[in-house]
CSV table of C-alpha atoms and ligand atoms in Angstrom, one decimal:
chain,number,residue,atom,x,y,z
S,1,UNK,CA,0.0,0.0,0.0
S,2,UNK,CA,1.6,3.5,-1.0
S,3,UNK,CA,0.7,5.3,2.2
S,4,UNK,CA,2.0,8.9,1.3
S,5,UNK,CA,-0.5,10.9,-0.1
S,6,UNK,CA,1.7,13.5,-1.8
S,7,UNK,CA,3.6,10.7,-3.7
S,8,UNK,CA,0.6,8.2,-4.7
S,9,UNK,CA,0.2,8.8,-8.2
S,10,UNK,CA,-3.7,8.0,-8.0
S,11,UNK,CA,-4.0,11.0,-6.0
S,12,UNK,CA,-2.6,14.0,-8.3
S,13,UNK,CA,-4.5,16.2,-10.1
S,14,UNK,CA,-5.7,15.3,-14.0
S,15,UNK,CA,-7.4,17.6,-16.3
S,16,UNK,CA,-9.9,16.4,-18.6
S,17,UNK,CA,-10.4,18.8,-21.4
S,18,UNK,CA,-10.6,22.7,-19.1
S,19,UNK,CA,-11.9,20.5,-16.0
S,20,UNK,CA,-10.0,20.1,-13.3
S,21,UNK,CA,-9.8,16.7,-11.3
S,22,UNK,CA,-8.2,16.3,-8.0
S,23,UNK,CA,-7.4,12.9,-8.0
S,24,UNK,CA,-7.4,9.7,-10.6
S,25,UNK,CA,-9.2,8.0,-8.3
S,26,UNK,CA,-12.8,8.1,-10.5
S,27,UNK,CA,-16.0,5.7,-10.1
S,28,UNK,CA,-17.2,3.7,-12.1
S,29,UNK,CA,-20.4,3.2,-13.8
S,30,UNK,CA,-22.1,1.5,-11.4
S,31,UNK,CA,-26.6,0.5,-12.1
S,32,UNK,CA,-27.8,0.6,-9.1
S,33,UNK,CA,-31.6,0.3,-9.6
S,34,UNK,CA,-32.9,2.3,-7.4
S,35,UNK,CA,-35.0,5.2,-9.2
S,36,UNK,CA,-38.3,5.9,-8.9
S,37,UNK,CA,-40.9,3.8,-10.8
S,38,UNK,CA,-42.9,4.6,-12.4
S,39,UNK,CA,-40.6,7.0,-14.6
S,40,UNK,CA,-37.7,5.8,-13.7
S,41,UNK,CA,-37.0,8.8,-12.2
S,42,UNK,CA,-33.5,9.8,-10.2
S,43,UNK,CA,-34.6,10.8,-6.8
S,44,UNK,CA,-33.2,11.9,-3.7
S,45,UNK,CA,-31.6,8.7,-2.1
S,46,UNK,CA,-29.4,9.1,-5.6
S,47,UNK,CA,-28.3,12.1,-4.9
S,48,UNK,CA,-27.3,11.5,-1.2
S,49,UNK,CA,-25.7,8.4,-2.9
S,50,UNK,CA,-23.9,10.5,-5.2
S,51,UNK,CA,-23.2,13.2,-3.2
S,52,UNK,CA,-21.5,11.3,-0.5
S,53,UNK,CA,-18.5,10.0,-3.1
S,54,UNK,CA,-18.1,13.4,-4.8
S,55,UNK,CA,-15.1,16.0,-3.9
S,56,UNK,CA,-12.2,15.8,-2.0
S,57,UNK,CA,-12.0,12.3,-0.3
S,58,UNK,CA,-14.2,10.6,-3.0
S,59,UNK,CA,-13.7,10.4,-6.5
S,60,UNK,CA,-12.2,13.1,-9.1
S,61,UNK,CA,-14.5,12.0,-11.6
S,62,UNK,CA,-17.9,10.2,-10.8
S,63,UNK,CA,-19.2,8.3,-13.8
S,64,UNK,CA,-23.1,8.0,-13.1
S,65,UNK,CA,-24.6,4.5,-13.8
S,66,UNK,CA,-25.4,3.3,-17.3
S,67,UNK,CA,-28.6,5.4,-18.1
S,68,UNK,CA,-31.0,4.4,-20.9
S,69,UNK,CA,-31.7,7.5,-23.9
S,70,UNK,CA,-34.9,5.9,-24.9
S,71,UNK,CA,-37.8,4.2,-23.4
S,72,UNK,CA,-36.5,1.2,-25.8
S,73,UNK,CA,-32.7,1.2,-24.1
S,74,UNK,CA,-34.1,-0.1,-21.2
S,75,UNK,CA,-33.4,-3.7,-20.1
S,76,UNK,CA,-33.7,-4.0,-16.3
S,77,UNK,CA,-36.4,-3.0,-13.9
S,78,UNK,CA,-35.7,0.7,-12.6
S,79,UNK,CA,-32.5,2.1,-14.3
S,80,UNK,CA,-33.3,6.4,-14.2
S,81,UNK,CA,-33.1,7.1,-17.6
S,82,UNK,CA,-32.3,10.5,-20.0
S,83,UNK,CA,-35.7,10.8,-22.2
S,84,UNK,CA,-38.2,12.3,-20.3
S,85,UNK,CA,-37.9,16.2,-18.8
S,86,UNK,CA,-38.7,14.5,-15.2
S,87,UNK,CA,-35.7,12.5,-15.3
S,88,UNK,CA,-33.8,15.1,-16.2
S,89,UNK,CA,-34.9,16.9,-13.1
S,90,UNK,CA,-34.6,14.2,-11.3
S,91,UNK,CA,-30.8,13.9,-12.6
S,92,UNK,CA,-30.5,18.2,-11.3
S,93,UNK,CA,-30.8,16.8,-7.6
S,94,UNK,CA,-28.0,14.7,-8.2
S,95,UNK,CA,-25.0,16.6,-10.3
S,96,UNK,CA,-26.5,19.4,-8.0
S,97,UNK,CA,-25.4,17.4,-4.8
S,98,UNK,CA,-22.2,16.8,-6.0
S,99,UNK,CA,-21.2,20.2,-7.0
S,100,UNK,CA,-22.0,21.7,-4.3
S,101,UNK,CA,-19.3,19.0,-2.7
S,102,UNK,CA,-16.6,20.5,-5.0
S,103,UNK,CA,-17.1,17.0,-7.5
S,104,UNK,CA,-17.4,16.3,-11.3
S,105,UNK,CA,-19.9,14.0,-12.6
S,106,UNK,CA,-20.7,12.5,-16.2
S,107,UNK,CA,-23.4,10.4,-16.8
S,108,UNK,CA,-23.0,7.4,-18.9
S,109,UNK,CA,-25.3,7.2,-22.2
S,110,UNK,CA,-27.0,3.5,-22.4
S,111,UNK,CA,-29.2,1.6,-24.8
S,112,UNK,CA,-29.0,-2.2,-24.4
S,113,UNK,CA,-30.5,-3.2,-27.8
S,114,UNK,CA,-31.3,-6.9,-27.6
S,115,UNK,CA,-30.3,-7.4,-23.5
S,116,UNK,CA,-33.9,-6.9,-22.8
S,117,UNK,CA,-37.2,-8.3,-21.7
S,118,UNK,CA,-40.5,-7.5,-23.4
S,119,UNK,CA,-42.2,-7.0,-20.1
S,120,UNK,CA,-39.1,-3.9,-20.0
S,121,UNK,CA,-40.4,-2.7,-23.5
S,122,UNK,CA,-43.4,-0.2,-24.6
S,123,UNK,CA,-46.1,-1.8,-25.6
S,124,UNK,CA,-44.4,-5.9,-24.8
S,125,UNK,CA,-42.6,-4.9,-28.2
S,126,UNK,CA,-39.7,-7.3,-28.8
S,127,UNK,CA,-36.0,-5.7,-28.1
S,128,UNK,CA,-33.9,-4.2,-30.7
S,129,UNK,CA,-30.7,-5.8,-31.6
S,130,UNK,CA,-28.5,-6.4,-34.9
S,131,UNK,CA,-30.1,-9.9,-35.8
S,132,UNK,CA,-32.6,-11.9,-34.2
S,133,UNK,CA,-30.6,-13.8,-32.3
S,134,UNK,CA,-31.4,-13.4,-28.1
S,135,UNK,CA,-28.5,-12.6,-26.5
S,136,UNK,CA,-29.4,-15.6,-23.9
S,137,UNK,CA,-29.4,-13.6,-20.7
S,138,UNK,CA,-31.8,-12.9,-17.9
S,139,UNK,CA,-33.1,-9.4,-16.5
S,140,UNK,CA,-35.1,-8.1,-13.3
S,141,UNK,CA,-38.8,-7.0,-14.5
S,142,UNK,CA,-39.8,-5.9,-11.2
S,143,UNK,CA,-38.4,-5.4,-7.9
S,144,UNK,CA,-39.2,-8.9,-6.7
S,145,UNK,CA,-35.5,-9.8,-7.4
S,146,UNK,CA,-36.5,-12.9,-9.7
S,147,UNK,CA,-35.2,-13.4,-13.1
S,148,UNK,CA,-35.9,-14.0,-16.2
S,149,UNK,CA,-35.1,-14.7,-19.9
S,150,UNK,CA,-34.3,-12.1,-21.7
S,151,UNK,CA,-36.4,-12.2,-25.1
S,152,UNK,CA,-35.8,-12.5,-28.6
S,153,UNK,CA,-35.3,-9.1,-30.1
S,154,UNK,CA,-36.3,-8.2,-33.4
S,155,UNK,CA,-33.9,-7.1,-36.4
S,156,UNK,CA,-33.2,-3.2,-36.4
S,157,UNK,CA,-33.8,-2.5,-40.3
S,158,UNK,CA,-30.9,0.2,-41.2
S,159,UNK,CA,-33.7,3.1,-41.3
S,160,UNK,CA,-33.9,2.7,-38.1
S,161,UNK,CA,-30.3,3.1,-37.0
S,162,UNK,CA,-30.0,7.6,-37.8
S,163,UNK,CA,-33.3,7.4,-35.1
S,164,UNK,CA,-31.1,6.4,-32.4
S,165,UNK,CA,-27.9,7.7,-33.5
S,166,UNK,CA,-30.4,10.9,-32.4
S,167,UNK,CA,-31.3,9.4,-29.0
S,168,UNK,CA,-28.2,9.5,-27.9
S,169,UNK,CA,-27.4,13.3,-28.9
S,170,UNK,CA,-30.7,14.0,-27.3
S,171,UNK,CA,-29.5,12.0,-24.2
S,172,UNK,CA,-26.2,14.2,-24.3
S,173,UNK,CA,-28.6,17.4,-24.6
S,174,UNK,CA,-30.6,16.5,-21.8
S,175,UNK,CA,-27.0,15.3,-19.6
S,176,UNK,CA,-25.9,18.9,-20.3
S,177,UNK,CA,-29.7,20.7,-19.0
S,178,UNK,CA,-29.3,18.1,-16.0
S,179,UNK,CA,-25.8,19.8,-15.1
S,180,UNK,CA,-23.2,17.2,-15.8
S,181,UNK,CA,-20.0,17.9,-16.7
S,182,UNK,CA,-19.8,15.4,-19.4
S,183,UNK,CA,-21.2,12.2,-20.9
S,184,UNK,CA,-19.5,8.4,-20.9
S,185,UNK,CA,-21.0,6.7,-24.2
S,186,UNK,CA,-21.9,3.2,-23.2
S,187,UNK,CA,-19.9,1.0,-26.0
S,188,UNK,CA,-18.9,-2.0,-23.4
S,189,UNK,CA,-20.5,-5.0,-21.8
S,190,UNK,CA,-22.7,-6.5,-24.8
S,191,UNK,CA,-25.2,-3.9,-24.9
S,192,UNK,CA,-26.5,-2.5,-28.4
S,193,UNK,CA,-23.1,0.0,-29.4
S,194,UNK,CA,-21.0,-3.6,-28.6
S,195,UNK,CA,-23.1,-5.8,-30.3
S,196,UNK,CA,-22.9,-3.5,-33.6
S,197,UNK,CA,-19.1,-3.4,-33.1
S,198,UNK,CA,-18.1,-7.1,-33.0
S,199,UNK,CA,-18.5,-9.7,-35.7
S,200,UNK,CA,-19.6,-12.6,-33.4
S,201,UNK,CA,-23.1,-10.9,-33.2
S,202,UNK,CA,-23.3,-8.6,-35.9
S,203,UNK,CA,-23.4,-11.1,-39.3
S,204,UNK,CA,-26.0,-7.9,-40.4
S,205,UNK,CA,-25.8,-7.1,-44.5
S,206,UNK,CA,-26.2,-3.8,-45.5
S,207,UNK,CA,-24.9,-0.5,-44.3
S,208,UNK,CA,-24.3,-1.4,-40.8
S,209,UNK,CA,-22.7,-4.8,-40.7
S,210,UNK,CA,-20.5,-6.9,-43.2
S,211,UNK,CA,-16.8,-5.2,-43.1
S,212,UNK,CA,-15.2,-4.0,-39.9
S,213,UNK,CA,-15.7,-0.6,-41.2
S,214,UNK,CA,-19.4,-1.2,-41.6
S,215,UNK,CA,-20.0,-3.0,-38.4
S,216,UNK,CA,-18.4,0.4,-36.6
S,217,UNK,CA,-20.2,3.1,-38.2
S,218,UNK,CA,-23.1,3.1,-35.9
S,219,UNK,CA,-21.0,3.4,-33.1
S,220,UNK,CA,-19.1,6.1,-35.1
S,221,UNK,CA,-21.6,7.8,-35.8
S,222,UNK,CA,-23.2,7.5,-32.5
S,223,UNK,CA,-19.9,9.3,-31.1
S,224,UNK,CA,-19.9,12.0,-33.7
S,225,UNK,CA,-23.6,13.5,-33.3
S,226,UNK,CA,-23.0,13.2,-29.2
S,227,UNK,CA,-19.8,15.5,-29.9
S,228,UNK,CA,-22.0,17.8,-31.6
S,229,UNK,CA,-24.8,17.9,-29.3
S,230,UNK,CA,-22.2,18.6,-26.0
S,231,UNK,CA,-20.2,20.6,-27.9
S,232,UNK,CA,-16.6,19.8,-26.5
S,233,UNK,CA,-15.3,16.6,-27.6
S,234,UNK,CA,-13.4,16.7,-24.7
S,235,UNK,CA,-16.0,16.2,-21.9
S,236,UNK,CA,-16.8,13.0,-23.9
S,237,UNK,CA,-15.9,9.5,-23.8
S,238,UNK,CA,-16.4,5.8,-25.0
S,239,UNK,CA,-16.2,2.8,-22.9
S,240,UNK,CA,-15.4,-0.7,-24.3
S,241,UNK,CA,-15.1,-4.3,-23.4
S,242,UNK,CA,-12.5,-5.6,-25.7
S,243,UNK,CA,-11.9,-8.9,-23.9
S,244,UNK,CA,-15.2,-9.8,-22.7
S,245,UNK,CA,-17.4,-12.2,-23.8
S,246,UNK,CA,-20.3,-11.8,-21.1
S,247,UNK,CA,-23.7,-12.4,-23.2
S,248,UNK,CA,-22.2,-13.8,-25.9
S,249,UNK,CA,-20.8,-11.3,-27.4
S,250,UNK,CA,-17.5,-12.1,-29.0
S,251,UNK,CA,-15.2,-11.4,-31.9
S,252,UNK,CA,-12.6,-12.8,-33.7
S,253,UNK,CA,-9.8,-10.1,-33.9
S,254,UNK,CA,-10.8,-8.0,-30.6
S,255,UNK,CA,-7.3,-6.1,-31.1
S,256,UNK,CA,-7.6,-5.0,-34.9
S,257,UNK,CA,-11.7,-4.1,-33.8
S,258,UNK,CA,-11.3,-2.1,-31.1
S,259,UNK,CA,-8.0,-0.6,-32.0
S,260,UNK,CA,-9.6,0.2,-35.0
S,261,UNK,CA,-12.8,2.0,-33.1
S,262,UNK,CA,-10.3,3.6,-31.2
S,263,UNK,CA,-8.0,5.8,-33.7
S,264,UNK,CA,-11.6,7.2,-35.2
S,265,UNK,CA,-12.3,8.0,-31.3
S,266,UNK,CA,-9.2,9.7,-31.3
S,267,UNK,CA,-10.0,11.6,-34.5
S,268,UNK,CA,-13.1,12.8,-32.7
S,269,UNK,CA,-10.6,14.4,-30.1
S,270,UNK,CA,-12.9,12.5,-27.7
S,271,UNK,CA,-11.4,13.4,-23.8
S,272,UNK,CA,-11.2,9.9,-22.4
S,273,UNK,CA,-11.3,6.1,-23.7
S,274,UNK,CA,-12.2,3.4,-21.0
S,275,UNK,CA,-11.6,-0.2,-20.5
S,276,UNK,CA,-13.4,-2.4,-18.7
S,277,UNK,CA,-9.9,-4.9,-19.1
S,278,UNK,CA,-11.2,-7.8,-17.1
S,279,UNK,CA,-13.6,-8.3,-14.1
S,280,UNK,CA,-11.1,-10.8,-12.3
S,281,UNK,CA,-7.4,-10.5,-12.6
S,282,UNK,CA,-6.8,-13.8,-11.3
S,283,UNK,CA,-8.5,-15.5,-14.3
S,284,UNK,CA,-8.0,-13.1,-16.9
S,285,UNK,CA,-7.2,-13.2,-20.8
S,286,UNK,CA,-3.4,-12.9,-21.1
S,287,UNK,CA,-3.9,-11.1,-24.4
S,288,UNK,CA,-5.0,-7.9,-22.3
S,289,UNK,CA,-0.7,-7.2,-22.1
S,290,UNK,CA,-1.2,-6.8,-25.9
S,291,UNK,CA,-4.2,-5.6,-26.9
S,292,UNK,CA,-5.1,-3.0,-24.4
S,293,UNK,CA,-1.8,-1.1,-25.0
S,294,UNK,CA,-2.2,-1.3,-28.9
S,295,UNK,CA,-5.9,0.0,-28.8
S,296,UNK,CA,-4.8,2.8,-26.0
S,297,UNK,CA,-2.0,3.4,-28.8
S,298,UNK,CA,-4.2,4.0,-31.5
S,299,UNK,CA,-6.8,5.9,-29.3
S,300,UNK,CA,-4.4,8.7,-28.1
S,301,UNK,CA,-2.3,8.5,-31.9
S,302,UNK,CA,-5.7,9.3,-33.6
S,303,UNK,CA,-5.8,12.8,-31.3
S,304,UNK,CA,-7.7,11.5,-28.0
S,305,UNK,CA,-6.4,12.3,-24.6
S,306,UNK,CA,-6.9,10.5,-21.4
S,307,UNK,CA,-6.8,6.3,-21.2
S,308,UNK,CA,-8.7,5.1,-18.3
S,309,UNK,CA,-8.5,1.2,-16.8
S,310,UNK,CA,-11.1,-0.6,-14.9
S,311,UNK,CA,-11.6,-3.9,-13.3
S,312,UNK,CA,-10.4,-5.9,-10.5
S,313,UNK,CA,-7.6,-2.8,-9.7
S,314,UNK,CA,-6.6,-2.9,-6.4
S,315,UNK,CA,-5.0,0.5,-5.3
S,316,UNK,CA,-1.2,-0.8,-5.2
S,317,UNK,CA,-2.1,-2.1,-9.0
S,318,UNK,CA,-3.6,1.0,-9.5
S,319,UNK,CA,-0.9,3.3,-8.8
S,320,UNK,CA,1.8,1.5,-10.7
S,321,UNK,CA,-0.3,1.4,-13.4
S,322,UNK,CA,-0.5,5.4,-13.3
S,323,UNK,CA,3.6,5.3,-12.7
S,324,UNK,CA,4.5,3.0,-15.4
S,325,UNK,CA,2.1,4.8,-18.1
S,326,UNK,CA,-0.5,2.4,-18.9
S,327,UNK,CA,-3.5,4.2,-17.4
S,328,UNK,CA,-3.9,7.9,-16.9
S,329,UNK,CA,-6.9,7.5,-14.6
S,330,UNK,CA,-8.1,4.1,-12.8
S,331,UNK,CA,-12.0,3.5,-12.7
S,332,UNK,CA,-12.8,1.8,-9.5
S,333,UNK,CA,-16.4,0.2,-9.9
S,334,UNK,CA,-17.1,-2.2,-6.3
S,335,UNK,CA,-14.3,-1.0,-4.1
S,336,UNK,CA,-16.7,2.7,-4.6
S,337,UNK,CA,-20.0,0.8,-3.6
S,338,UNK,CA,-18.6,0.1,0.0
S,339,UNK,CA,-15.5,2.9,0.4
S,340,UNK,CA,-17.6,6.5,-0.2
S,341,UNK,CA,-14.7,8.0,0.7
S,342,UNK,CA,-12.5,5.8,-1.0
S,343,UNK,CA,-9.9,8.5,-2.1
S,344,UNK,CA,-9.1,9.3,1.2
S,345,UNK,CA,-8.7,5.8,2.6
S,346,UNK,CA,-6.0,5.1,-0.2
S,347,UNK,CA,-4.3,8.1,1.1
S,348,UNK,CA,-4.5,6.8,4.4
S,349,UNK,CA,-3.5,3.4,3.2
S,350,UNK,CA,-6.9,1.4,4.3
S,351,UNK,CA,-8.6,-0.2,5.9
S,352,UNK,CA,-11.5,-0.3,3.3
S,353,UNK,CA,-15.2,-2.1,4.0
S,354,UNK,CA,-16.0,-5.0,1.8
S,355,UNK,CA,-18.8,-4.7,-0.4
S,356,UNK,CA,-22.0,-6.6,-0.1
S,357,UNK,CA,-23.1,-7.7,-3.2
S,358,UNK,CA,-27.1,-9.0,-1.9
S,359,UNK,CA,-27.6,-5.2,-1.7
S,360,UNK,CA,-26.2,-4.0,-5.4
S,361,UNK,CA,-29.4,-3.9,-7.0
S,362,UNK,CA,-32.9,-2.6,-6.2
S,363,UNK,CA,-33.7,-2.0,-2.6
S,364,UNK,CA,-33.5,1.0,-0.5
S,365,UNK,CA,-31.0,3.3,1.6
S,366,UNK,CA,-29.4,-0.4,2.7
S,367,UNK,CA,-26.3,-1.6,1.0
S,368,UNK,CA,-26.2,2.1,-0.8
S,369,UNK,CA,-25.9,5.1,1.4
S,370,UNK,CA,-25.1,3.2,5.0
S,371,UNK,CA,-21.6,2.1,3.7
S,372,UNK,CA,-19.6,4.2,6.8
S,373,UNK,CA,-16.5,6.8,5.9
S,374,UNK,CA,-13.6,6.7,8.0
S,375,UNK,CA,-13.9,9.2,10.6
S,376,UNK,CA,-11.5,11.7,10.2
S,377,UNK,CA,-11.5,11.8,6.8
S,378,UNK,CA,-13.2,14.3,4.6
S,379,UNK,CA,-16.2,12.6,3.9
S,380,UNK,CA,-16.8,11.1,7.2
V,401,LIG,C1,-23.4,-3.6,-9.3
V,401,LIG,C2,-22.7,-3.3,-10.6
V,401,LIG,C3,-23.3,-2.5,-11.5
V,401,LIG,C4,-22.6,-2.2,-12.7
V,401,LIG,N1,-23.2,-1.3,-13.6
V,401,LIG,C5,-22.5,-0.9,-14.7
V,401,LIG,C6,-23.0,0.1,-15.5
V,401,LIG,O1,-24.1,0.7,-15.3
V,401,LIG,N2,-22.2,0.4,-16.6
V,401,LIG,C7,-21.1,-0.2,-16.9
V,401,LIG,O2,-20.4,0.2,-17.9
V,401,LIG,N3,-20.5,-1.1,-16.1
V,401,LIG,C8,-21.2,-1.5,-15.0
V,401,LIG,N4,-20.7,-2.4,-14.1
V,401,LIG,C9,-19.3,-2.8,-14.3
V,401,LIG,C10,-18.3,-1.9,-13.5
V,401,LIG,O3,-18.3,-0.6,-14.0
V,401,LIG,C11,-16.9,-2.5,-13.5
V,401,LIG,O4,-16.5,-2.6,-14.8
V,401,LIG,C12,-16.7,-3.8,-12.8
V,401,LIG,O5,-17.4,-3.8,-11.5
V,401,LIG,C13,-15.3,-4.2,-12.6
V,401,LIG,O6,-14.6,-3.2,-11.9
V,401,LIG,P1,-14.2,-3.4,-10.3
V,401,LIG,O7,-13.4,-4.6,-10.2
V,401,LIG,O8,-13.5,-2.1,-10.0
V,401,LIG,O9,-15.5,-3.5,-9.6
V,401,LIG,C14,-21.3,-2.8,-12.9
V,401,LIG,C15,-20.8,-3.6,-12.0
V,401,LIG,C16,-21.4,-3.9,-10.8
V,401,LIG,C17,-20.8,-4.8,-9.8
């Protein structure tokens, strides 16, 4: 454990874009489930939630769970979404909260295509993925906790596609109205951006699937109109998944995809790229040594700034990865459910609460806003 807070290099300053961070410590995005249904609605246990790992001690950049830009993106029960005008004051309670704490906040931009019930969807309509091929998942429909198939979704025909490329600049309009400082577009974990980009799901013909270059032009062009609608390419970024294969989702050259993806990131000038690189170190692919660093290569070649790693980083791991150059910035997802002040307690080298993974979705105040700072440090 580096104990010495001026030295740790997870705890100096990082600008993103004109934004100043205190610390590389950020948050990942973490669903949570608890919004207010109906609507989906953030509410004011969120922003306590929030609030309480934001500024000096917490996080130098929160990113806000994975939030759905239409009522089709949704795929699990109570997830606040970006579409309606109460969400988006719901979402002012929250990036108010943490502001006020001296934080930053972005919110993830979500749409899960075919990871989705049609109990989740308007009208019991089938999902909306490449092909019609179920991702073979479950969900939550309500907040009983049971689960259940996820359904078979129906082909998105390519007239379709421009309709959501919009969603997700409205989504980035309606981030900016709710006061975030940014937006995270949701490309990782097998939702619909991932199952465009990788060949093992998208066998599409047609304008949107076929080549490599075809099968990355929605997500392309997804990341050019949200540019447009925020306005500073810099307060946005892309999360990806290279290496997983949750859901089913694979492909066959995940370094020349992603790296690929990455360089026309770059072009954009987009702010930050993140990598969900595995969810278990002690298991994971060995080809993470040579793909990460090829696609972070071609990210920050093409003109984009700031690489940030995720998953399974411990904070030893996490500041040698900042020393050696791999990662500007280290997303920690579970160790911020159970350490609010989590910042802090790496500066103070521990101890930090385990997290208890019965509470992580649905429920109440339990499991989300009782997790205890240390006394004595900023947050407590
Ligand atoms: C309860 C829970 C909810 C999650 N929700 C999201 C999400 O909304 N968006 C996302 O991109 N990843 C999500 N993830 C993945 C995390 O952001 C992160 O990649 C993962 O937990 C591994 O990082 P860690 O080892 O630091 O926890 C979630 C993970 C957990 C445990």
């Amino acid at each position: 454990m580096t104990s010495n807070a001026t030295t740790n290099p997870l705890l100096t300053p990082i600008g993103l874009g004109d934004l100043e961070l205190t610390n590389r410590v950020w948050m990942a995005p973490l669903t949570r489930s608890r919004s207010s249904m109906p609507g989906n609605v953030p509410n004011a246990l969120m922003a306590e939630y929030y609030e309480q790992r934001a500024g000096v001690g917490g996080s130098g950049l929160i990113i806000a769970e994975a939030t759905p830009v239409s009522d089709r993106g949704h795929g699990y029960y109570a997830t606040p979404g970006i579409h309606t005008d109460t969400q988006v004051e719901g979402w002012k309670l929250v990036t108010d909260a943490v502001h006020a704490r001296g934080g930053h906040i972005v919110l993830q931009l979500w749409h899960v295509g075919r990871v989705s019930s049609s109990e989740l969807q308007p009208n019991g309509d089938s999902p909306l993925g490449p092909t019609d091929v179920p991702s073979g998942s479950k969900t939550y429909v309500d907040d009983s906790g049971t689960r259940v198939d996820n359904s078979v979704p129906r082909a998105l025909r390519d007239d379709e596609i421009p309709g959501i490329v919009e969603q997700f600049a409205r989504g980035a309009r309606n981030a900016k109205r709710a006061g975030f400082d940014g937006v995270e577009i949701h490309g990782a974990n097998s939702y619909l951006l991932d199952q465009f980009t990788r060949d093992g799901v998208n066998t599409r013909d047609g304008d949107y699937g076929g080549t490599l270059e075809k099968r990355l032009r929605f997500p392309i062009e997804v990341a050019r109109a949200v540019v447009d609608a925020w306005g500073d390419a810099r307060r946005v970024g892309y999360r990806i998944s290279p290496l997983s294969e949750h859901k089913d989702v694979r492909d066959s050259d995940p370094g020349l995809t992603f790296s690929t993806l990455a360089r026309e990131l770059g072009a954009l000038g987009l702010g930050y790229l993140h990598a969900v690189e595995t969810w278990d170190r002690s298991n994971a692919d060995p080809r993470i040594e040579t793909v990460i660093p090829r696609i972070v290569r071609a990210f920050k070649e093409g003109g984009g700034s700031l690489y940030v790693a995720n998953g399974d980083i411990d904070p030893e791991r996490g500041a040698a990865m900042i020393d050696s150059g791999w990662a500007d910035a280290i997303a920690f997802g579970k160790a911020f459910i159970a350490n609010p002040d989590l910042s802090a307690r790496i500066g103070v080298g521990g101890p930090f609460n385990e997290w208890d993974s019965d509470t992580f979705y649905g429920g109440d105040a339990r499991g989300y806003t009782d997790y205890p700072a240390l006394s004595g440090t900023p947050t407590a």
